[in-house]
Structures are given as structure tokens and as C-alpha cells.
Coordinates of C-alpha atoms and ligand atoms in Angstrom, one line a residue:
X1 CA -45.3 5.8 18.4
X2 CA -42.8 6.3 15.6
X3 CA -40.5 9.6 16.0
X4 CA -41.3 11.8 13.6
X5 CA -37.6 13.2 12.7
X6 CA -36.0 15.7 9.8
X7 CA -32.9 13.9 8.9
X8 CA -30.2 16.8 7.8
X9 CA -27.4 15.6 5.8
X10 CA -24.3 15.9 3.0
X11 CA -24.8 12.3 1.3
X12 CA -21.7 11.3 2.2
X13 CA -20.9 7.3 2.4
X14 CA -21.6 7.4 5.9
X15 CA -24.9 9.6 5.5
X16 CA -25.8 6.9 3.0
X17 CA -25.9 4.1 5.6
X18 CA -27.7 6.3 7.8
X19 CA -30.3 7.3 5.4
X20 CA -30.9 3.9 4.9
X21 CA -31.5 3.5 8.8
X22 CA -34.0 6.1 8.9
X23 CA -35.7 4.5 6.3
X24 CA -35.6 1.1 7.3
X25 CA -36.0 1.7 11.1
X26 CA -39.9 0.8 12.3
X27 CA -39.8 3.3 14.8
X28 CA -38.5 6.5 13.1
X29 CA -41.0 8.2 10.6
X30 CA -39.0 10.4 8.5
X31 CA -40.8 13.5 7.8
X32 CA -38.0 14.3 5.2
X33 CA -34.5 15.1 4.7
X34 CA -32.6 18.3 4.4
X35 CA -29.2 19.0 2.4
X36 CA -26.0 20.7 2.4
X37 CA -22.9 21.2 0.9
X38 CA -20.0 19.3 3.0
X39 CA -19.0 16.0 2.1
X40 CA -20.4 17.0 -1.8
X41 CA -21.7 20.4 -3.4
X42 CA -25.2 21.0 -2.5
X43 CA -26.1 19.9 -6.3
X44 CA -24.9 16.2 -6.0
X45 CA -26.2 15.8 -1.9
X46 CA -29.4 16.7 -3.1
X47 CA -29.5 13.8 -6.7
X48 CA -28.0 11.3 -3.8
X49 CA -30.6 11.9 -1.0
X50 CA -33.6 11.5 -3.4
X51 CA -31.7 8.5 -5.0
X52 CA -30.6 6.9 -2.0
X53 CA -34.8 7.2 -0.8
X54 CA -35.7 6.0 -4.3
X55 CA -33.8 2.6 -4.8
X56 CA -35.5 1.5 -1.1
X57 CA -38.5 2.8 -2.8
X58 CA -39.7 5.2 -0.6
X59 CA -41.3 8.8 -1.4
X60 CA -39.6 10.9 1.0
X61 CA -39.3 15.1 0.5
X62 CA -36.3 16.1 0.1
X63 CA -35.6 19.9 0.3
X64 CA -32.3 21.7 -0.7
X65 CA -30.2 24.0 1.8
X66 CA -27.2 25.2 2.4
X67 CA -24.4 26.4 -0.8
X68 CA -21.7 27.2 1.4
X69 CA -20.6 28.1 4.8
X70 CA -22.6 31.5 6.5
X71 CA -18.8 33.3 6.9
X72 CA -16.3 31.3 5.8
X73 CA -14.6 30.8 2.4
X74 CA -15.9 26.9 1.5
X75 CA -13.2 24.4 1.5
X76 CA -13.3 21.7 -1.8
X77 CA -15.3 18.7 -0.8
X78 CA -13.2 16.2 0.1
X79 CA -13.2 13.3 -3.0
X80 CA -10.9 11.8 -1.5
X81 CA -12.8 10.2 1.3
X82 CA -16.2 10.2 -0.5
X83 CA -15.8 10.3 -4.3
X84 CA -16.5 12.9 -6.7
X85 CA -20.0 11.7 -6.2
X86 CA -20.5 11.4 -2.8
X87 CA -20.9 7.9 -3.2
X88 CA -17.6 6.7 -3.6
X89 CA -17.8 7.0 -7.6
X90 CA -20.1 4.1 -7.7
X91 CA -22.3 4.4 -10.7
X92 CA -25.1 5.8 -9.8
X93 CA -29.1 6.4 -11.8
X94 CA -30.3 9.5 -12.3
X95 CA -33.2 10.1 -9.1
X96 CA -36.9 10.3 -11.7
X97 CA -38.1 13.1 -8.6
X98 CA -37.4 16.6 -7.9
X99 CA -36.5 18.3 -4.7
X100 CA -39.0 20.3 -2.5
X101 CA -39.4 24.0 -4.1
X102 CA -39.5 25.4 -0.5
X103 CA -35.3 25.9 1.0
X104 CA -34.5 22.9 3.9
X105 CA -34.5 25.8 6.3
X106 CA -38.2 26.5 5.5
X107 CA -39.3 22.8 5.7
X108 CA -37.5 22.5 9.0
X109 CA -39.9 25.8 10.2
X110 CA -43.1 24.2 8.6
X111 CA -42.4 20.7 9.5
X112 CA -41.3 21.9 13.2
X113 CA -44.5 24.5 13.4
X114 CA -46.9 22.0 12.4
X115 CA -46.4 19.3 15.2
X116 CA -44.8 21.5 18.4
X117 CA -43.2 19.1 20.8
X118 CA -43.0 16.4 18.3
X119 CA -40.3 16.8 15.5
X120 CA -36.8 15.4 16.5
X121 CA -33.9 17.4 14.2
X122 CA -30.6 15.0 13.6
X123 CA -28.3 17.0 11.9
X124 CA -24.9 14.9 10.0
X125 CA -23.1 17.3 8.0
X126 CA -22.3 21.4 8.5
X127 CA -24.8 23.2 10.4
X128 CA -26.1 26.0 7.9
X129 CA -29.7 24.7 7.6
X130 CA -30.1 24.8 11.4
X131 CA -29.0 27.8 11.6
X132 CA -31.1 29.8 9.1
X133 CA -34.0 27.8 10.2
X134 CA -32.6 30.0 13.4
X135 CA -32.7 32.6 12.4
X136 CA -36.0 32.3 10.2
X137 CA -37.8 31.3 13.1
X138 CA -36.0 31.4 16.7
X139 CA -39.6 30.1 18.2
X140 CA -38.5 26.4 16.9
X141 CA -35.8 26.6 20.0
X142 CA -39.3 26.2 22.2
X143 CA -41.5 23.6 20.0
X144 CA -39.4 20.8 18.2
X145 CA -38.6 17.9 20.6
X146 CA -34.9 17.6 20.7
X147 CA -31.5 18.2 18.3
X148 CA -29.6 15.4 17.7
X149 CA -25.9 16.7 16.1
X150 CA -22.9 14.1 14.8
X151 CA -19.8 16.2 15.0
X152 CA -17.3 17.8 17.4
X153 CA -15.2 16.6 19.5
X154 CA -14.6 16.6 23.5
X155 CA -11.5 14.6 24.2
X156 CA -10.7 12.6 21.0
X157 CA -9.0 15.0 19.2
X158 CA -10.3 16.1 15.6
X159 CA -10.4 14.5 11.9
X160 CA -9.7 17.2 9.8
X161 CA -7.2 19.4 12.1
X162 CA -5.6 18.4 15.3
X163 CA -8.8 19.6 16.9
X164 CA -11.4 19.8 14.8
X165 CA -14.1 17.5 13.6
X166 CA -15.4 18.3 9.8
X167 CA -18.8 19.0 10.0
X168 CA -18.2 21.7 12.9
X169 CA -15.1 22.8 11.1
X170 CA -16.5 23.3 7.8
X171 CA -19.4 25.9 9.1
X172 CA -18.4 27.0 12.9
X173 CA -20.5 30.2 12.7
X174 CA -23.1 27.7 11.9
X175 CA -22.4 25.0 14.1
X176 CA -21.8 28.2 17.4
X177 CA -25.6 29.2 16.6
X178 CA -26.8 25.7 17.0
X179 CA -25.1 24.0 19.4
X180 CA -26.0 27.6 21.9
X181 CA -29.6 28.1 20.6
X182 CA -31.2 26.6 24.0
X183 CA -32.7 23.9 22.5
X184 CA -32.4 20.3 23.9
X185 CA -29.5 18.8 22.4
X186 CA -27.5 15.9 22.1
X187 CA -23.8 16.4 20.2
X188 CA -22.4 13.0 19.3
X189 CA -18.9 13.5 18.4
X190 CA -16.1 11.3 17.5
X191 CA -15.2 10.2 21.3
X192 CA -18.5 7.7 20.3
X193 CA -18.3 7.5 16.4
X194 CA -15.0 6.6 16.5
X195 CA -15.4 3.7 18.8
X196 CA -17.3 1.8 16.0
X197 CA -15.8 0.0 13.1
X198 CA -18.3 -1.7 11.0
X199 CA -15.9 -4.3 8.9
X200 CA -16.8 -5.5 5.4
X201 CA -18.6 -9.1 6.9
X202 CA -20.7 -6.6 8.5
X203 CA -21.4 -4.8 5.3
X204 CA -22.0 -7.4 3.4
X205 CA -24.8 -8.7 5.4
X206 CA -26.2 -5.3 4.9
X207 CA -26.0 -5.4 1.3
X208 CA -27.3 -8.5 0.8
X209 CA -29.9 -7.4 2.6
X210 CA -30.9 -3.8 1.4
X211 CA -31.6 -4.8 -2.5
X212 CA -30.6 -2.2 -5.4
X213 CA -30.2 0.4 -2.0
X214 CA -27.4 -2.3 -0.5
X215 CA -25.3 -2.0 -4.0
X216 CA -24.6 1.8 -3.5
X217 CA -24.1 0.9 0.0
X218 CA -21.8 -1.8 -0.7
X219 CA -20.1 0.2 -3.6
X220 CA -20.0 2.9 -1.3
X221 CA -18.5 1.5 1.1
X222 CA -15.8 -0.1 -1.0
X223 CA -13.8 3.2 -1.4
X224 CA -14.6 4.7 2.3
X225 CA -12.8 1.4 3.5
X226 CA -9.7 2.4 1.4
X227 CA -9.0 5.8 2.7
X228 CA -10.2 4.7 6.2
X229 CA -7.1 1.9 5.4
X230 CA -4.2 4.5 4.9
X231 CA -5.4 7.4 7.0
X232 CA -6.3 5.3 10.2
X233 CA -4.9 2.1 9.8
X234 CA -8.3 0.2 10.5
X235 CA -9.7 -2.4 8.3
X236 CA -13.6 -1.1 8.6
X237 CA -15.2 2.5 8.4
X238 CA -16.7 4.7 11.7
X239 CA -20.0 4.8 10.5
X240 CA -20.4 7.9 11.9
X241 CA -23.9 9.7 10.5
X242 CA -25.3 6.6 12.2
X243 CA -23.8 7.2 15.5
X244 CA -26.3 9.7 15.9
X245 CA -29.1 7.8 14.7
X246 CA -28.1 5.0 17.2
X247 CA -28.1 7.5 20.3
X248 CA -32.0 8.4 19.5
X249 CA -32.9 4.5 19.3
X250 CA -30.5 2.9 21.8
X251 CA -28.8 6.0 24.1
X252 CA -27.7 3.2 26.5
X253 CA -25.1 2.3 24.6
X254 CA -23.6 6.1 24.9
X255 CA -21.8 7.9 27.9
X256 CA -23.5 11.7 28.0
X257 CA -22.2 14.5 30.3
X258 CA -24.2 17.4 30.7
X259 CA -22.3 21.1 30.1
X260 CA -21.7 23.8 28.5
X261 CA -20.5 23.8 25.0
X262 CA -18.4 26.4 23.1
X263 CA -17.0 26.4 19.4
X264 CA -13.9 28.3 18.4
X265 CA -14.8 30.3 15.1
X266 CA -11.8 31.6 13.6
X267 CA -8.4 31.1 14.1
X268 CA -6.3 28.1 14.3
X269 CA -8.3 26.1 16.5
X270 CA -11.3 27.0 14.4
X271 CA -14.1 24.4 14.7
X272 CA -12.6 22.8 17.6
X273 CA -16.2 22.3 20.3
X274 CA -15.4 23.1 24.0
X275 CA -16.6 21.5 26.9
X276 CA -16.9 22.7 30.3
X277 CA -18.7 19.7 32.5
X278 CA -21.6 21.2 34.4
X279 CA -20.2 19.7 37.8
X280 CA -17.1 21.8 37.8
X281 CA -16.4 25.1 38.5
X282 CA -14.0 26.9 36.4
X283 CA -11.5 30.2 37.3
X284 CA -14.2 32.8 34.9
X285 CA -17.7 32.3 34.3
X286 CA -17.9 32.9 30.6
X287 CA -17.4 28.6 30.4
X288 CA -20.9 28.4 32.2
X289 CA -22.4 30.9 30.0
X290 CA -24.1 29.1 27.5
X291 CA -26.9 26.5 27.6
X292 CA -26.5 23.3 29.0
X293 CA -26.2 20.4 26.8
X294 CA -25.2 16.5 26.4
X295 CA -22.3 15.7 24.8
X296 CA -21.3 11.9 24.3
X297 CA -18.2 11.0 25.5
X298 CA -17.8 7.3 24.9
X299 CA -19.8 4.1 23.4
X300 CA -19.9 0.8 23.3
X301 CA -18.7 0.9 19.4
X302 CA -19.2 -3.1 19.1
X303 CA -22.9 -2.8 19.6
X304 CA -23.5 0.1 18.2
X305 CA -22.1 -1.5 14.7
X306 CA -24.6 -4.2 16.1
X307 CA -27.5 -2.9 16.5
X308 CA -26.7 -1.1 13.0
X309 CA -26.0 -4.4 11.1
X310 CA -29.7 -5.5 12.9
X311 CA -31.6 -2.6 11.9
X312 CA -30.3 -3.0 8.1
X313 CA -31.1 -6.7 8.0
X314 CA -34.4 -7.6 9.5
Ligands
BDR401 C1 -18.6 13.7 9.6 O1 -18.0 14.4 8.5 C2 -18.5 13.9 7.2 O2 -17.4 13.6 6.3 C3 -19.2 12.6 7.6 O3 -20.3 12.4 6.7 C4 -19.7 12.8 9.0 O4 -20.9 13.5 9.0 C5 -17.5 12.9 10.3 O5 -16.5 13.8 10.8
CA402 CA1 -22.3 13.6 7.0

């Protein structure tokens, strides 16, 4: 049976490729997607999820979320990495379909309500949906299946500080609600995603392969590989949204430990997660005070990229 999942997400070059995933991928029924602000304003990630469902001609609901952090000021999306419209300024058509009229928080409550035990949440981009469906409804901690969450980061060190990854950093009051609800969760951070380079042979099989979807993804792409160029050195981009889509399908290619997980809300470290490894025992007992989790702390990045590359081109 196909696993009925909510895909959350800030489209985003890297959301774009894994959008495409859920749609393409046999065993993953995609009840809809959710949007927030992050890599785009909340506007322009809702136009790209309903386009980016469109041009592989699928009907998928869409449903608007978060505006802007819960606490925090918002900072300015960053065009730099993703374009001014998410998509790496490729031209893009205007979606013929509207979004849901019911708030992504809602249609995470409904959708979860509807089938307990079944719905699988994979969040990509800051964590305020999450956590107002939360807060709407804390009985969804109890009835959807299991939380899947790219960002953070254990050991690798962070993208947009020293220590912080962006999707935690750019909502941690969120992201501290989510990752401690008590629901069964998974965070993969960028000790996996940034194990895997998919280079441009890689994405031009994809395109080829994806029709009118595979030219945003291509186009996409294109400018994501130029900053990933001067920022990390690395002839490829860490297709990172799809990590997390890769860990649902193929978790054998990830290293989990089970722990605790913290994340520092304010302050300089703000956004940073912390991880204390359920084996050890540490000097005070706050580390052991919240829920247990899995975090991933490595991956096998070449067939991850793989198994991405397959999944786009069958
Ligand atoms: C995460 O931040 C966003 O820019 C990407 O889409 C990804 O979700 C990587 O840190
Ligand atoms: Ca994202």
C-alpha cells in the first residue's frame, strides 16, 4: 500500500525536486502539500507548489500556511540561493488553480483525523504549520503515523550560522514544539543531506525525463548550482528536501541514533538542534527530558542521489 503523506514545504529549488518525487514515486500517495514562508514569501511558495503539481499534471490540494515565524522577526528570503521566485528566476506560467480555502494547519488536522495511524507528515521548510496544527489539535501527536523533518544539525555544523541549519533557524519556536511534541519522528539534518551531490549529468537525466516539470527543474537547478559553486566549492547541489523523502522509501541508506533532541530559541546559537544520544548518561537530567527521537547522522550520499536520479526517470 502507498503511504499516504502531507508534504510541507517553501518551494525552494530543492523542494522542487522533491515535490516532483512525491509525485512521481509509486508508493507515496500524496494527500496534499502544505506551504510556508522560508526559502520564498508564503505568496510565491504557494503559485510554485500548485505549478510545480500542474506541469506533471497532477491535481493535488494545496493549502496555504505559515506568513512568518510564531516569535521571531522574519529574515528576507534568501534570493540569492533560490531566486526571487523560488525557482531560480526561471520563467515560470501562472498555476490555472487556486489553493485550498481551509489554512495548511487545518488540512494537516482533517487529513490527519480522517485516517488515524495512517498519514505520514514530511516537513522541508520552517516548522510553523506543524506547530499550529499543534496547537489546533494536540490529539494528532497520538493518530498520524510518523513525522519526517529535513533540517538541523547533530555534528555537521550549520548552513546559515556556525550552528544552525535554515529551516530550524528561521522558526525555532516552531521547530522546539515539533521536534518535542512526542510524536514519532525522524529529523534528517545535514550530517545526511550534505553527503549527497546530485551533479548536472545527474540532472539532466531527470530533465529529460520529467517533460515541461523537468524544464523548471533543470532551470532551477541551473542557478542552485551557482551559489552551491562559490559558497561550497562543489560542482553539484545537496538535494536536501529529498533527503527526507529518501529516508521514508530507503532508510537503509541512513545512520539513525535514537535521543533526545533540544533546540536553542534565542540567542546566538539560536536554531542550533541538540542531541543527547539515549545510551549516555549526562551530568543533569534536563538532556533526557524530552521525547526520544531519530536523528540521522550519516548516509550513503552516492545512492541516495541514486535512488533519486531512479525515481525521477522510470
Ligand atoms: C533547507 O533550507 C532550505 O533552503 C532548503 O529548501 C532546505 O529545506 C536546507 O537547509
Ligand atoms: Ca525547503
Amino acid at each position: 500500500m502507498a503511504t499516504p503523506l502531507i508534504f510541507d514545504t517553501d518551494p525552494g529549488v530543492d523542494d522542487a525536486q522533491a515535490i516532483a518525487i512525491a509525485l512521481a514515486h509509486p508508493e507515496i500517495e500524496l494527500l496534499g502539500m502544505t506551504t510556508t514562508y522560508g526559502n520564498v514569501d508564503i505568496d510565491t511558495a504557494t503559485t510554485n507548489a500548485l505549478l510545480l503539481a500542474e506541469l506533471a499534471n497532477q491535481r493535488i490540494p494545496v493549502a496555504q500556511g505559515a506568513a512568518a515565524p510564531l516569535i521571531k522577526l522574519k529574515h528576507p528570503a534568501p534570493a540569492h540561493i533560490h531566486g526571487d521566485n523560488g525557482l531560480g528566476n526561471h520563467p515560470l506560467p501562472v498555476p490555472s488553480h487556486r489553493a485550498e480555502t481551509i489554512s495548511a494547519p487545518q488540512f494537516i488536522v482533517e487529513q490527519v483525523n480522517a485516517r488515524p495511524g495512517e498519514v505520514t507528515l514530511v516537513a522541508v521548510g520552517p516548522l510553523g504549520n506543524l506547530a499550529t496544527a499543534l496547537q489546533l489539535d494536540p490529539g494528532i501527536v497520538d493518530r498520524v503515523k510518523q513525522v519526517v523533518v529535513m533540517g538541523g544539525s547533530i555534528r555537521e555544523g550549520g548552513n546559515v550560522t556556525p550552528v544552525a541549519e535554515a529551516n530550524i533557524f528561521n522558526d525555532p519556536h516552531a521547530a522546539a514544539r515539533v521536534l518535542t511534541a512526542g510524536w514519532p519522528l525522524t529529523l534528517v539534518g545535514l550530517d545526511a543531506t550534505h553527503r549527497c551531490v546530485l551533479g548536472p549529468a545527474q540532472m539532466d537525466k531527470i530533465a529529460a525525463a520529467q517533460g515541461k516539470l523537468g524544464d523548471v527543474l533543470a532551470g532551477s537547478y541551473a542557478f542552485y548550482r551557482a551559489f552551491y559553486r562559490t559558497a561550497l566549492d562543489i560542482d553539484g547541489c545537496c538535494p536536501h528536501d529529498s533527503c527526507a523523502l529518501a529516508w521514508l522509501m530507503r532508510p537503509e541508506l541512513f545512520t539513525t541514533a535514537r535521543g533526545h533532541l533540544n533546540v536553542v530559541t534565542d540567542g546566538d546559537a539560536e536554531g542550533q538542534t541538540l542531541f543527547a544520544p539515549q545510551e549516555r548518561t549526562f551530568i543533569d537530567p534536563r538532556w533526557a527530558r524530552t521525547p526520544l527521537v531519530d536523528v540521522c547522522m550519516n548516509a550513503d550520499g552516492e545512492a541516495i542521489v541514486d535512488w533519486i536520479v531512479e525515481t525521477l526517470t522510470r
